[in-house]
CSV table of C-alpha atoms in Angstrom, one decimal:
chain,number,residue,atom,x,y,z
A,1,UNK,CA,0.0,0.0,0.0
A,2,UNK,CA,2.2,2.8,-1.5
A,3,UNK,CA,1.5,6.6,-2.0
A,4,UNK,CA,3.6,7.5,-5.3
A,5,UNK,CA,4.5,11.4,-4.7
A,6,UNK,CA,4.6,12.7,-8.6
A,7,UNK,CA,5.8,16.3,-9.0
A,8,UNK,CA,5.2,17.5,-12.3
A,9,UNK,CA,3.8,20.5,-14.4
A,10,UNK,CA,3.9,18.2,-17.6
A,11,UNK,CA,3.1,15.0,-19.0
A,12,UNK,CA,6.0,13.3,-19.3
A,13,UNK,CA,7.1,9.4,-20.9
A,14,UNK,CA,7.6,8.8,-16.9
A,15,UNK,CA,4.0,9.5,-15.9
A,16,UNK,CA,3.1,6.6,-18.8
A,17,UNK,CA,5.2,4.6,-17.0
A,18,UNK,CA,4.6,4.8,-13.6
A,19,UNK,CA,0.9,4.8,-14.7
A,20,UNK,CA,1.2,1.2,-15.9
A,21,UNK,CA,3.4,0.1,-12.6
A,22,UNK,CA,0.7,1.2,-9.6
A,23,UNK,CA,-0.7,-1.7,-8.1
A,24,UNK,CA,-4.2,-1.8,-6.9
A,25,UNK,CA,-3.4,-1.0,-3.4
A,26,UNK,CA,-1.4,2.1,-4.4
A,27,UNK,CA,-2.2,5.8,-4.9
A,28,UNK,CA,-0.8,7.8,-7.9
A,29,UNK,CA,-0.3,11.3,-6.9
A,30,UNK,CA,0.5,14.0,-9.7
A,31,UNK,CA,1.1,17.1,-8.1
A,32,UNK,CA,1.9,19.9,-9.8
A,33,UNK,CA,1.8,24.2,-8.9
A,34,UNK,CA,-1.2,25.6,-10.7
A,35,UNK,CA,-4.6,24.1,-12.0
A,36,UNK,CA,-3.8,25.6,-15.3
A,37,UNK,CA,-0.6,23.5,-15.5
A,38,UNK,CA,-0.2,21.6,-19.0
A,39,UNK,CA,-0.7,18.4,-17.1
A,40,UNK,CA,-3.9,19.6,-15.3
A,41,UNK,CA,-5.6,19.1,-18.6
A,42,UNK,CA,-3.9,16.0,-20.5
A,43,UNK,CA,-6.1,14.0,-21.7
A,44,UNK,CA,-4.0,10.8,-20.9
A,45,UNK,CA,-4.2,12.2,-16.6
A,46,UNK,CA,-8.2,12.8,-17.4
A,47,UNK,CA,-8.7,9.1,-18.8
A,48,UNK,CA,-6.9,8.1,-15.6
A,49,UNK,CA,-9.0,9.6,-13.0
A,50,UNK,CA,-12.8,8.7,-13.3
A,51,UNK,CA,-14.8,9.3,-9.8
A,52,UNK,CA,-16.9,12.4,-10.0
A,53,UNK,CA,-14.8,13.1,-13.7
A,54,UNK,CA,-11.9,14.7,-13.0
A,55,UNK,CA,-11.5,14.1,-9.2
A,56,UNK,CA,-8.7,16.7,-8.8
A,57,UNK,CA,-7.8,18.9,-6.0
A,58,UNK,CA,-7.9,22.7,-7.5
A,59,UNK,CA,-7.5,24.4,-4.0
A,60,UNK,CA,-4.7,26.7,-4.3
A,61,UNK,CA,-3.2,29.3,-2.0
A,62,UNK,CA,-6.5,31.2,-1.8
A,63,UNK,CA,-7.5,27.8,-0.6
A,64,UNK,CA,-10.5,27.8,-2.6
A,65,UNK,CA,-12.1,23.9,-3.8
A,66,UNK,CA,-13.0,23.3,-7.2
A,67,UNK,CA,-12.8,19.3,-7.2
A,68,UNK,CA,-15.8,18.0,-9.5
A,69,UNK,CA,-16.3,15.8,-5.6
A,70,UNK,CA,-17.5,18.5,-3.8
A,71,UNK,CA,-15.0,18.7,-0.9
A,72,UNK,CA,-11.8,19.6,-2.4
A,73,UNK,CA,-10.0,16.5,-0.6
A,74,UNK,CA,-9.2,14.7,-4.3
A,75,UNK,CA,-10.9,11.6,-3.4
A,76,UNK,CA,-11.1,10.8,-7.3
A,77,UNK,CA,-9.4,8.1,-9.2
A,78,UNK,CA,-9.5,4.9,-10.5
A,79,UNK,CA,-7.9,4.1,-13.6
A,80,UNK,CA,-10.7,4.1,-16.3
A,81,UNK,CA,-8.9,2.0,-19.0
A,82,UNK,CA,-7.3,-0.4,-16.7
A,83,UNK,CA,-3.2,0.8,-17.4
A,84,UNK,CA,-3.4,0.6,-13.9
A,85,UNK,CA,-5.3,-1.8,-12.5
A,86,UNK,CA,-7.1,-0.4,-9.2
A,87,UNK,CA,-5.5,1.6,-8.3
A,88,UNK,CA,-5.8,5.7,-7.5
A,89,UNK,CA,-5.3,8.3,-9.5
A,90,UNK,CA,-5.2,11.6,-8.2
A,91,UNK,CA,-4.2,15.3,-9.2
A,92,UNK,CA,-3.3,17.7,-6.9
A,93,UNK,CA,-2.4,21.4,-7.2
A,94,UNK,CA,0.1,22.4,-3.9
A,95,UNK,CA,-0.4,26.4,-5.7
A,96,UNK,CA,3.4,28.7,-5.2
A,97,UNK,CA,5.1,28.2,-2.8
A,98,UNK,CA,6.6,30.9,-0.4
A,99,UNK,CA,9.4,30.4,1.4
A,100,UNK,CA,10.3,27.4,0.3
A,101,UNK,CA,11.2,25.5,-3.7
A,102,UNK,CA,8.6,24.8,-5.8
A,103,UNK,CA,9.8,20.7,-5.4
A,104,UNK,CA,9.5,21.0,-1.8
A,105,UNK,CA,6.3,22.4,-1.7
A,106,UNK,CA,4.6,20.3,-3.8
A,107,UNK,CA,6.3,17.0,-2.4
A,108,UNK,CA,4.9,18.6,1.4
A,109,UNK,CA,1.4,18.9,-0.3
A,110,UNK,CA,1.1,15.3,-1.6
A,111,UNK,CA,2.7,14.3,2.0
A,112,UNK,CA,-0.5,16.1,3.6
A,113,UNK,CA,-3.2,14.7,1.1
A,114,UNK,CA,-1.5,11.4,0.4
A,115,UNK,CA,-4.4,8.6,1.8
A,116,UNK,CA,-3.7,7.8,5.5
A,117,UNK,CA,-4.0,4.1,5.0
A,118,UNK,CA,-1.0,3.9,2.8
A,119,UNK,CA,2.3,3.4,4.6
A,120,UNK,CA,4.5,3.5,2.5
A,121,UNK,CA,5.8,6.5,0.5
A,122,UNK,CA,7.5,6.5,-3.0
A,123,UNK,CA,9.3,9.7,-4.0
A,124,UNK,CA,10.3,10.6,-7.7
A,125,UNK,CA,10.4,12.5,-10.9
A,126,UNK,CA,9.3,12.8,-14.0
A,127,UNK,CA,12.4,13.6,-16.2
A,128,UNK,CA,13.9,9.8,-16.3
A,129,UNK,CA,12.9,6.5,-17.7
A,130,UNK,CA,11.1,4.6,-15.1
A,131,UNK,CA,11.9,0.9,-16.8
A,132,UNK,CA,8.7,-1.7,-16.3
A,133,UNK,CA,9.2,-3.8,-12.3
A,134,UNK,CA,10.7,-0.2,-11.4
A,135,UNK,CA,8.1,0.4,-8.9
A,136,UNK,CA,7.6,-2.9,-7.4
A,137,UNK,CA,11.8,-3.7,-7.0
A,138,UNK,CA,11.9,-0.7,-5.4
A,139,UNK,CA,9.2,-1.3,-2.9
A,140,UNK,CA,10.6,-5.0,-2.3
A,141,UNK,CA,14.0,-3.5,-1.2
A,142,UNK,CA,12.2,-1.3,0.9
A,143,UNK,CA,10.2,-4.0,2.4
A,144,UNK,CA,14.2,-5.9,3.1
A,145,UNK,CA,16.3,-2.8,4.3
A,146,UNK,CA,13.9,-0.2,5.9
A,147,UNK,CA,14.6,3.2,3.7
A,148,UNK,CA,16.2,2.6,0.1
A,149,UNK,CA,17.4,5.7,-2.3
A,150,UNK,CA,18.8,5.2,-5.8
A,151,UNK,CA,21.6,7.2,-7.4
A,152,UNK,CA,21.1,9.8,-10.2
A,153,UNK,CA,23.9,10.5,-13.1
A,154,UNK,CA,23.2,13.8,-14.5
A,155,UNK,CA,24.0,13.6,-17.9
A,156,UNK,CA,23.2,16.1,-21.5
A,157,UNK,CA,24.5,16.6,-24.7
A,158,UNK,CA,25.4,20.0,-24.1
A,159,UNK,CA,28.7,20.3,-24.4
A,160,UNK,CA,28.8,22.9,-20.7
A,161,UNK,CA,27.5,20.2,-19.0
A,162,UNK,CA,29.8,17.5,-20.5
A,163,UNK,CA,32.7,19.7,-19.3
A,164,UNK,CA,31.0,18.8,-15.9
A,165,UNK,CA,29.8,15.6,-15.6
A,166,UNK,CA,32.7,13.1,-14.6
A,167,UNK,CA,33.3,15.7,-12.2
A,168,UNK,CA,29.4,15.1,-11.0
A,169,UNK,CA,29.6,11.4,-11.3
A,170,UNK,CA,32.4,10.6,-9.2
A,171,UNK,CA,31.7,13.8,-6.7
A,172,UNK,CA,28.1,13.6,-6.7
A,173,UNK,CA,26.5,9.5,-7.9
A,174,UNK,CA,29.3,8.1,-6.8
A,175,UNK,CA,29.5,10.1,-3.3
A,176,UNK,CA,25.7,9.2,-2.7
A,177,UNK,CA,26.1,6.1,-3.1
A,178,UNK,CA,28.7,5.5,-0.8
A,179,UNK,CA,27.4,7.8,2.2
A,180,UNK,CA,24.3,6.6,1.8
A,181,UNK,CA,22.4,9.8,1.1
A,182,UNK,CA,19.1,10.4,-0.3
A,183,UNK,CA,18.0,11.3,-3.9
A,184,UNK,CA,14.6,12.3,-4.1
A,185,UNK,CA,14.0,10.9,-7.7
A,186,UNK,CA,14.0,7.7,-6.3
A,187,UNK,CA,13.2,7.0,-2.5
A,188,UNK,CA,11.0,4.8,-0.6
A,189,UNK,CA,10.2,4.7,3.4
A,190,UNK,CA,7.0,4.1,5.9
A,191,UNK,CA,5.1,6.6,7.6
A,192,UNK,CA,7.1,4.6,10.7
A,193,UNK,CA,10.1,6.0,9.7
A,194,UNK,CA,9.9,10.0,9.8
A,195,UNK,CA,7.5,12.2,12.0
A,196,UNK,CA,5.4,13.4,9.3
A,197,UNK,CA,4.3,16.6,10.4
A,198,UNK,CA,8.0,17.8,11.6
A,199,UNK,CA,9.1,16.8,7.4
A,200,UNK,CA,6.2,18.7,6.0
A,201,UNK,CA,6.7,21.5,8.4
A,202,UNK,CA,10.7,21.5,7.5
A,203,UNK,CA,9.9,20.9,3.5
A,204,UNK,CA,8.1,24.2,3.6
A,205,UNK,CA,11.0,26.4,4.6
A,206,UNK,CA,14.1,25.1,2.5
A,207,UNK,CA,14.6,23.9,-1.2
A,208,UNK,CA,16.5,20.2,-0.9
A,209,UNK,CA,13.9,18.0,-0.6
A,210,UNK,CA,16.4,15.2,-0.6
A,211,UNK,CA,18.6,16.6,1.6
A,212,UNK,CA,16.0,17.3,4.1
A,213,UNK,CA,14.8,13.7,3.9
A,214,UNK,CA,18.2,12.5,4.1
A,215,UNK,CA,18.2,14.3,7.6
A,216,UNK,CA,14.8,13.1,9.0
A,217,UNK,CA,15.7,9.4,8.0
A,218,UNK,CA,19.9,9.5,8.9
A,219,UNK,CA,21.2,7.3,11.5
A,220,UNK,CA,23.9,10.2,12.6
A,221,UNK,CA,20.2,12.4,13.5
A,222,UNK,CA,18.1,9.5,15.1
A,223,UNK,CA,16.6,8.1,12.3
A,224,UNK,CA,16.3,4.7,11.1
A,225,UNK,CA,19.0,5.0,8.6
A,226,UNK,CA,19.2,5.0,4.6
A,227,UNK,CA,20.4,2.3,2.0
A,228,UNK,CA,21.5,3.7,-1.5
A,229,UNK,CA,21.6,1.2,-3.7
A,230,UNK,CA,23.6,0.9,-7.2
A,231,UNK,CA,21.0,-1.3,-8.7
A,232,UNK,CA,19.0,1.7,-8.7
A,233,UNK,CA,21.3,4.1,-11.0
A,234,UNK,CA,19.2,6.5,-13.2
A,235,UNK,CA,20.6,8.7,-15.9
A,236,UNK,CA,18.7,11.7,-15.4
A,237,UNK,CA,18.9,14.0,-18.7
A,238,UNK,CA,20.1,18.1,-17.6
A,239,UNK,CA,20.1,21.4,-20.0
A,240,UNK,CA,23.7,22.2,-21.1
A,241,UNK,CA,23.9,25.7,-22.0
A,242,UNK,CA,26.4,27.6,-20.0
A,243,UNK,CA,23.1,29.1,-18.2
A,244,UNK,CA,21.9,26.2,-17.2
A,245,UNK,CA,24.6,24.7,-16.0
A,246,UNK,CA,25.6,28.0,-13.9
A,247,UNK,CA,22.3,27.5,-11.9
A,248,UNK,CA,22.9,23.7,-11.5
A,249,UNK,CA,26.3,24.0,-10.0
A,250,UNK,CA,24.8,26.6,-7.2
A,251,UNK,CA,22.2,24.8,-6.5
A,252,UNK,CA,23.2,21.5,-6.5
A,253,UNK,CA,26.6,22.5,-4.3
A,254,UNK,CA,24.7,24.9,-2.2
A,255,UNK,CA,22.7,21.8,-1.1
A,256,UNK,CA,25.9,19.8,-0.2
A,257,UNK,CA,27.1,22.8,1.1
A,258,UNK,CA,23.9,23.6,3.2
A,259,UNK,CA,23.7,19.6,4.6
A,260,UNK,CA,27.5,19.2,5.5
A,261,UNK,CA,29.4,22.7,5.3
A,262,UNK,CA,33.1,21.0,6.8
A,263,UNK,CA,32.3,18.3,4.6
A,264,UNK,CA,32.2,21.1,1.3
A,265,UNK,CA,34.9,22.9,2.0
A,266,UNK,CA,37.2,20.0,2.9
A,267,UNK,CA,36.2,18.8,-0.6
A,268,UNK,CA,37.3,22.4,-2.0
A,269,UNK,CA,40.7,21.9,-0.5
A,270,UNK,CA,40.4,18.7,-2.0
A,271,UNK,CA,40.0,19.9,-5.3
A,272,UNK,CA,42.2,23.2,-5.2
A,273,UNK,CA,45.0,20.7,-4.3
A,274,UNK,CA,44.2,18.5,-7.1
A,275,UNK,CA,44.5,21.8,-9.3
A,276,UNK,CA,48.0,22.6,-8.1
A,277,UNK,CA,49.3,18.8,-8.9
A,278,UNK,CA,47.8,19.6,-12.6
A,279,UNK,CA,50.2,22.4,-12.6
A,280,UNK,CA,53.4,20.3,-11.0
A,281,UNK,CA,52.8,17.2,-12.8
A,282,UNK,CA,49.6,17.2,-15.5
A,283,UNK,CA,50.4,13.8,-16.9
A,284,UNK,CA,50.0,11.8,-13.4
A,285,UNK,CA,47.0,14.2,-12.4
A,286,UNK,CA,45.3,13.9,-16.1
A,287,UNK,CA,45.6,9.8,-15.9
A,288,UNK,CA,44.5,9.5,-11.8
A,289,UNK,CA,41.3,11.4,-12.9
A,290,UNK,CA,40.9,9.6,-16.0
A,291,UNK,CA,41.0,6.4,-14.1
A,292,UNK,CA,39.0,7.5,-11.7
A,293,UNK,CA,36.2,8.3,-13.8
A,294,UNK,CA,36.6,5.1,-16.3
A,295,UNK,CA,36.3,3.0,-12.7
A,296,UNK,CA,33.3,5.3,-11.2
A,297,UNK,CA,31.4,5.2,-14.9
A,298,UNK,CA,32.3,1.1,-14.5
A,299,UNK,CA,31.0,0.9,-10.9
A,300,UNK,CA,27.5,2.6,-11.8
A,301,UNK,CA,26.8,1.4,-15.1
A,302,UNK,CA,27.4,4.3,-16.8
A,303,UNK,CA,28.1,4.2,-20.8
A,304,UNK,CA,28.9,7.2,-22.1
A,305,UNK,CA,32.2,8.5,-23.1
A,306,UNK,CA,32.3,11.8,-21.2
A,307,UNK,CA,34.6,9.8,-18.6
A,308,UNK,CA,37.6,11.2,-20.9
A,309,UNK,CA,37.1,14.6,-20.2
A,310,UNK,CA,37.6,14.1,-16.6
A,311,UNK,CA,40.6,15.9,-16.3
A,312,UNK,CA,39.4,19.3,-17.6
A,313,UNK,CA,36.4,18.6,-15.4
A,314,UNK,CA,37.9,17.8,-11.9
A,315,UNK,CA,40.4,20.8,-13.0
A,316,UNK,CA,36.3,22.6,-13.4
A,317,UNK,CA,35.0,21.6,-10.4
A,318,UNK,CA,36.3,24.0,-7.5
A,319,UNK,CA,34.6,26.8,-9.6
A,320,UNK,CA,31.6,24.6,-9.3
A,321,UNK,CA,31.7,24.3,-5.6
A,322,UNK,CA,33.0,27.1,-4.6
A,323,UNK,CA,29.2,28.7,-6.4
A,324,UNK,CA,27.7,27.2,-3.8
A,325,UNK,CA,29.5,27.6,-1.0
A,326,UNK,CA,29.7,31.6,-2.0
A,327,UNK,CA,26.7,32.1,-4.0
A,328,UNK,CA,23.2,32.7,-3.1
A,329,UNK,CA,20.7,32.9,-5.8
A,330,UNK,CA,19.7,30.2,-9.2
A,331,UNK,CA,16.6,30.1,-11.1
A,332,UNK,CA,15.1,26.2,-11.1
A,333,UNK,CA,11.9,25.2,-12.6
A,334,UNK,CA,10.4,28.7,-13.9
A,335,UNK,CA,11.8,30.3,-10.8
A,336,UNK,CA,14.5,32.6,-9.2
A,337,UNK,CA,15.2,31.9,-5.4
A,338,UNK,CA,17.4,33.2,-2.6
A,339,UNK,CA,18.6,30.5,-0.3
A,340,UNK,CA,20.9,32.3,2.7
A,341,UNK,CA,20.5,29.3,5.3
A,342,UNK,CA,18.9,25.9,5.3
A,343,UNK,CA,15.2,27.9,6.6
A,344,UNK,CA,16.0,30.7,5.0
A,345,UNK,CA,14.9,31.0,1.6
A,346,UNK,CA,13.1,34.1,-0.6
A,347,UNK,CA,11.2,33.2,-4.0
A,348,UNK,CA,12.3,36.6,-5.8
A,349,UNK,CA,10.1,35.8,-9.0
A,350,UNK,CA,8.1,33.2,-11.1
A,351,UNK,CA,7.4,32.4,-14.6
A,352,UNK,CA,5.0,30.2,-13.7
C-alpha cells in the first residue's frame, strides 16, 4: 500500500510509465503548482482519473475547492482503462510556494493529502525513464532494508554540462552512493520512519527536498538509517547551455554545502590541491582522474564516453563548488530563489 509522490507540471514518458506500474493498493499522486498547468488538462491524466470526472484537487493558496467531488480533498481516481489496475489516480495542485522550492512544496502537499491508510511512500520525478518492475523492485527492497534511495547521473549533450559531468559522477553519484544519502527521484520509506508533520513542516521552509529527507531518515540524526543502492542508477537527462549549468552547479553544491558545510569545504581543498598537482605534474593528475572516472562510470553502469574529459572537469570543479558555498541565488523550474540558510529561503520571481 504505497503513495507514489509525482511532481510534475507536464506530462512526461515517466507518468506513462509509472501509470502502468501502480498496483491496486497504491495511490498515484500528480502534483503539480497551478490548475492551469499543461498536465492539469492531458487528456491521458483525465482518462486516468474517473470518480466524479476529474477528481482533482484545485485548492490553491486562496484555498479555494474546485474538485468535481464537492470537498476539495481529491478523493477521485480509478484508472478508467485499466493501465493501472485499481488503483488511485489523483491530481493535486500544492499552488506557489513561499518560502520554500517549488519541489519542496509540492512533495509537502502530496505528504498532507496522500491517503492515510498507505504506509509507504515512494518519492520521484518525472524527467527519467522509469523501466517496467521499477516500482515494485523498489518497494521490495524497501520491504528488506527499511529506507532505500537510488543514485542519479546527471547527464546532457550539451557540451557545458559535458565539461562537468565526470566531475558530477564521481563527486556527486558516486559520493551518494557510498554515504548513503538520499536522492529524491528515487526513494522509498513508511510513515514509521519519519514524523510526518515535523518533514512537511521543514519541507516548507528550504529547497532540498532530498537533503532534508536524508536528515529526517539518517542514523547520525536518530533516524532509522538509509540504503543507496547501485542497482537503482538513473541517468537523469540536464540542459547544457552555459546558463543552465551556472544555476545547476549553485544549486546542487549549495545543497551539499547547506547539509554538511566542513564536509564542502574539505572537498574544495580537495580539489584546489588537485588543481595545483595539474600544474606540478599534469600527466599523473590527467591519468589519476581519468581512471578515476573510467572505474566510477564502470561501478555505476554508466556508458557514455564523457569519462575522458575528466581531467578538464575535476580541474572545473572547484569553480563549481565554490558557487555554492559563496553564491546565493539560481533560477530552477520557472523560478528565481534566494537561499541564505537551510530555513532561509526568498522566492524573488516566477514564470510560472
Amino acid at each position: 500500500m504505497t503513495s507514489v509522490l509525482l511532481p510534475t507540471r507536464r506530462w512526461t514518458p515517466a507518468c506513462e510509465e509509472l501509470l502502468a506500474q501502480v498496483g491496486s493498493d497504491d495511490e498515484l499522486l500528480f502534483v503539480c503548482d497551478a490548475p492551469d498547468d499543461p498536465i492539469a488538462t492531458h487528456p491521458r491524466l483525465r482518462a486516468a482519473i474517473e470518480n466524479g470526472g476529474d477528481g482533482a484537487d484545485e485548492s490553491g493558496d486562496d484555498g479555494e475547492k474546485a474538485s468535481n467531488n464537492g470537498d476539495g480533498n481529491s478523493d477521485g481516481g480509478k484508472n478508467s482503462d485499466g493501465d493501472a489496475g485499481d488503483a488511485s489516480v489523483r491530481l493535486l495542485v500544492a499552488g506557489e510556494p513561499t518560502g520554500c522550492s517549488g519541489k519542496a512544496n509540492a512533495i509537502a502537499h502530496g505528504l498532507e493529502r496522500a491517503a492515510p491508510d498507505q504506509r509507504r511512500f515512494v518519492w520521484t520525478d518525472a524527467d527519467f525513464a522509469h523501466a517496467e518492475g521499477w516500482l515494485a523492485r523498489l518497494e521490495a527492497l524497501g520491504e528488506r532494508h527499511g529506507p532505500v534511495s537510488g543514485v542519479p547521473v546527471f547527464v546532457s549533450e550539451g557540451w557545458a554540462w559535458r565539461l562537468f559531468e565526470p566531475a558530477g559522477a564521481v563527486l556527486g553519484s558516486l559520493a551518494i552512493e557510498r554515504a548513503d544519502r538520499v536522492w529524491g527521484g528515487c526513494v522509498t520509506f513508511t510513515r514509521g520512519d519519519v514524523n510526518l508533520d515535523a518533514l512537511v513542516g521543514d519541507l516548507r521552509r528550504t529547497v532540498s527536498d532530498d537533503g532534508l529527507l536524508w536528515e529526517h531518515l539518517a542514523a547520525e540524526y536518530g533516524g532509522p538509517g538509509v540504503t543507496t543502492t547501485r542497482e537503482f542508477v538513473s541517468e537523469v537527462p540536464v540542459a547544457g547551455t552555459p546558463r543552465a549549468v551556472a544555476n545547476r552547479a549553485v544549486r546542487n553544491n549549495r545543497i551539499v554545502y547547506m547539509t554538511d558545510p566542513a564536509g564542502a569545504r574539505r572537498g574544495l581543498l580537495g580539489l584546489v590541491l588537485f588543481a595545483g598537482l595539474s600544474l606540478l605534474a599534469p600527466a599523473v593528475a590527467a591519468g589519476l582522474a581519468t581512471l578515476v572516472a573510467a572505474a566510477t562510470y564502470r561501478y555505476l553502469g554508466v556508458r557514455r564516453w564523457t569519462w575522458l574529459l575528466a581531467w578538464p572537469a575535476f580541474l572545473l570543479a572547484p569553480l563549481g563548488l565554490a558557487a555554492g558555498v559563496l553564491g546565493r541565488e539560481f533560477r530552477w523550474g520557472g523560478r528565481r530563489y534566494r537561499w541564505r540558510s537551510k530555513f532561509d529561503v526568498q522566492v524573488l520571481s516566477s514564470e510560472s
